Amino acid sequence: MVMGTLKNMDKAEETWFQKVEKLHPYQTLVYLGMFGSGMIFLFLTVAFIGSGFENLKGISFQIPKAFIVSTFVIIYSSYSASKLMQSYRDEQLSRLKDNLFRTFCLGLIFTGLQLVGWKELSTMGIDFAGLPSGSFLYVLSGIHLFHLAGALIFALIMIYQYRKKEKDVVQHLIVVTNPFEKMRIQLFTTYWIFMDLIWVVLFTLFLFAF
């Protein structure tokens, strides 16, 4: 019985390794990047909590209104990003491009609101060189923006490519039947929603801080 259990465990491990080996290099890169990003945010979050973030509440600071609005914007962008694969399955390249452009614009709006939020923090007297807990607000939101910037650049590249191909029947057919293109859309969607979830977690933590 023990031998049988060990064989089953070996088989499960083999299956897991086989799945990893079958991943496209782009998939491996994105998944490893997400894992690394998750670890960075985890360590910084722990450091933020250890910095005495409750001090912000004691000084009666208020969470920036721009952070609140940006949270709704990025949640909506997740909904927009979730529509990309459905557009691809329906072979609607124009709709795919439109949803991608909408997601991109929402990402830009989110970025702008984050900058406004930093301005609000500065007006309240919370700056990068002040309270350690206040500095972490800039660090955490800034690193998040840095990670989101990569997705925005990638989205802009895909929008440009789809705009060139959507009116060409042959190119349109190649795009909607290309497994590599499907993988790119899936990776973008996964990464975008992952970064949105990261912000929601950070925002929830900021709420407790204020």
Short mmCIF file of N, CA, C and O in Angstrom, two decimals, residues 8 11 20 23 30 41 51 80 85-86 100 104 106 112 146 156 160-161 164 172 179-180 183 192 208:
data_model
loop_
_atom_site.label_atom_id
_atom_site.label_comp_id
_atom_site.label_asym_id
_atom_site.label_seq_id
_atom_site.Cartn_x
_atom_site.Cartn_y
_atom_site.Cartn_z
N ASN A 8 2.02 6.68 -6.82
CA ASN A 8 1.04 7.70 -7.21
C ASN A 8 1.60 9.11 -7.04
O ASN A 8 1.35 10.00 -7.85
N LYS A 11 3.96 9.75 -9.81
CA LYS A 11 3.21 10.00 -11.04
C LYS A 11 2.67 11.43 -11.05
O LYS A 11 2.70 12.11 -12.08
N VAL A 20 4.95 21.73 -16.66
CA VAL A 20 5.87 22.87 -16.64
C VAL A 20 6.73 22.86 -17.90
O VAL A 20 6.98 23.91 -18.51
N LEU A 23 5.14 24.28 -21.01
CA LEU A 23 4.83 25.71 -21.06
C LEU A 23 5.68 26.42 -22.10
O LEU A 23 6.87 26.13 -22.25
N VAL A 30 6.13 34.96 -17.79
CA VAL A 30 5.05 35.73 -17.15
C VAL A 30 4.69 35.15 -15.79
O VAL A 30 4.54 35.89 -14.81
N PHE A 41 5.58 42.23 -3.24
CA PHE A 41 4.48 42.92 -2.57
C PHE A 41 4.21 42.32 -1.19
O PHE A 41 3.85 43.05 -0.26
N SER A 51 5.93 48.79 10.12
CA SER A 51 6.41 50.16 10.28
C SER A 51 5.51 51.00 11.18
O SER A 51 5.79 52.17 11.42
N SER A 80 -13.32 44.65 -18.27
CA SER A 80 -13.01 44.88 -19.68
C SER A 80 -11.99 43.87 -20.20
O SER A 80 -12.14 43.33 -21.30
N MET A 85 -10.85 37.41 -24.22
CA MET A 85 -10.87 36.03 -24.72
C MET A 85 -12.18 35.70 -25.41
O MET A 85 -12.19 34.96 -26.40
N GLN A 86 -13.29 36.23 -24.90
CA GLN A 86 -14.58 35.96 -25.54
C GLN A 86 -14.61 36.56 -26.94
O GLN A 86 -15.10 35.95 -27.89
N LEU A 100 -9.52 45.87 -25.81
CA LEU A 100 -8.13 46.06 -25.40
C LEU A 100 -7.83 47.55 -25.26
O LEU A 100 -7.16 47.97 -24.30
N PHE A 104 -6.77 49.55 -21.93
CA PHE A 104 -5.59 50.41 -21.94
C PHE A 104 -5.93 51.81 -21.41
O PHE A 104 -5.20 52.37 -20.58
N LEU A 106 -8.42 52.70 -19.47
CA LEU A 106 -8.72 52.62 -18.04
C LEU A 106 -7.43 52.52 -17.23
O LEU A 106 -7.34 53.08 -16.13
N GLY A 112 -3.15 58.06 -13.87
CA GLY A 112 -3.32 59.48 -13.59
C GLY A 112 -3.90 59.71 -12.20
O GLY A 112 -3.47 60.62 -11.47
N PHE A 146 4.63 50.64 -11.64
CA PHE A 146 5.74 50.18 -12.48
C PHE A 146 5.40 48.86 -13.15
O PHE A 146 5.66 48.66 -14.35
N LEU A 156 -0.55 48.40 -25.81
CA LEU A 156 -0.40 49.36 -26.90
C LEU A 156 0.18 48.70 -28.15
O LEU A 156 -0.26 48.98 -29.28
N TYR A 160 -1.89 48.26 -31.79
CA TYR A 160 -1.30 48.69 -33.06
C TYR A 160 -1.31 47.54 -34.07
O TYR A 160 -1.66 47.73 -35.25
N GLN A 161 -0.97 46.35 -33.61
CA GLN A 161 -0.94 45.19 -34.51
C GLN A 161 -2.34 44.82 -35.00
O GLN A 161 -2.53 44.54 -36.19
N LYS A 164 -3.78 47.13 -37.70
CA LYS A 164 -3.23 46.90 -39.03
C LYS A 164 -3.85 45.67 -39.69
O LYS A 164 -3.97 45.60 -40.92
N HIS A 172 -6.61 38.73 -40.70
CA HIS A 172 -7.65 38.51 -39.69
C HIS A 172 -7.79 37.03 -39.38
O HIS A 172 -7.85 36.61 -38.21
N PRO A 179 -2.63 29.81 -32.39
CA PRO A 179 -2.53 29.46 -30.96
C PRO A 179 -1.63 30.41 -30.17
O PRO A 179 -1.88 30.68 -29.00
N PHE A 180 -0.61 30.91 -30.83
CA PHE A 180 0.31 31.85 -30.16
C PHE A 180 -0.43 33.14 -29.80
O PHE A 180 -0.21 33.70 -28.72
N MET A 183 -2.56 32.53 -26.83
CA MET A 183 -1.74 32.50 -25.63
C MET A 183 -1.39 33.91 -25.17
O MET A 183 -1.42 34.22 -23.98
N TRP A 192 -3.03 41.16 -16.19
CA TRP A 192 -3.77 42.39 -15.88
C TRP A 192 -4.66 42.20 -14.66
O TRP A 192 -4.67 43.03 -13.74
N PHE A 208 -7.29 50.29 6.22
CA PHE A 208 -7.04 50.00 7.62
C PHE A 208 -6.03 50.98 8.20
O PHE A 208 -6.11 51.33 9.38
#
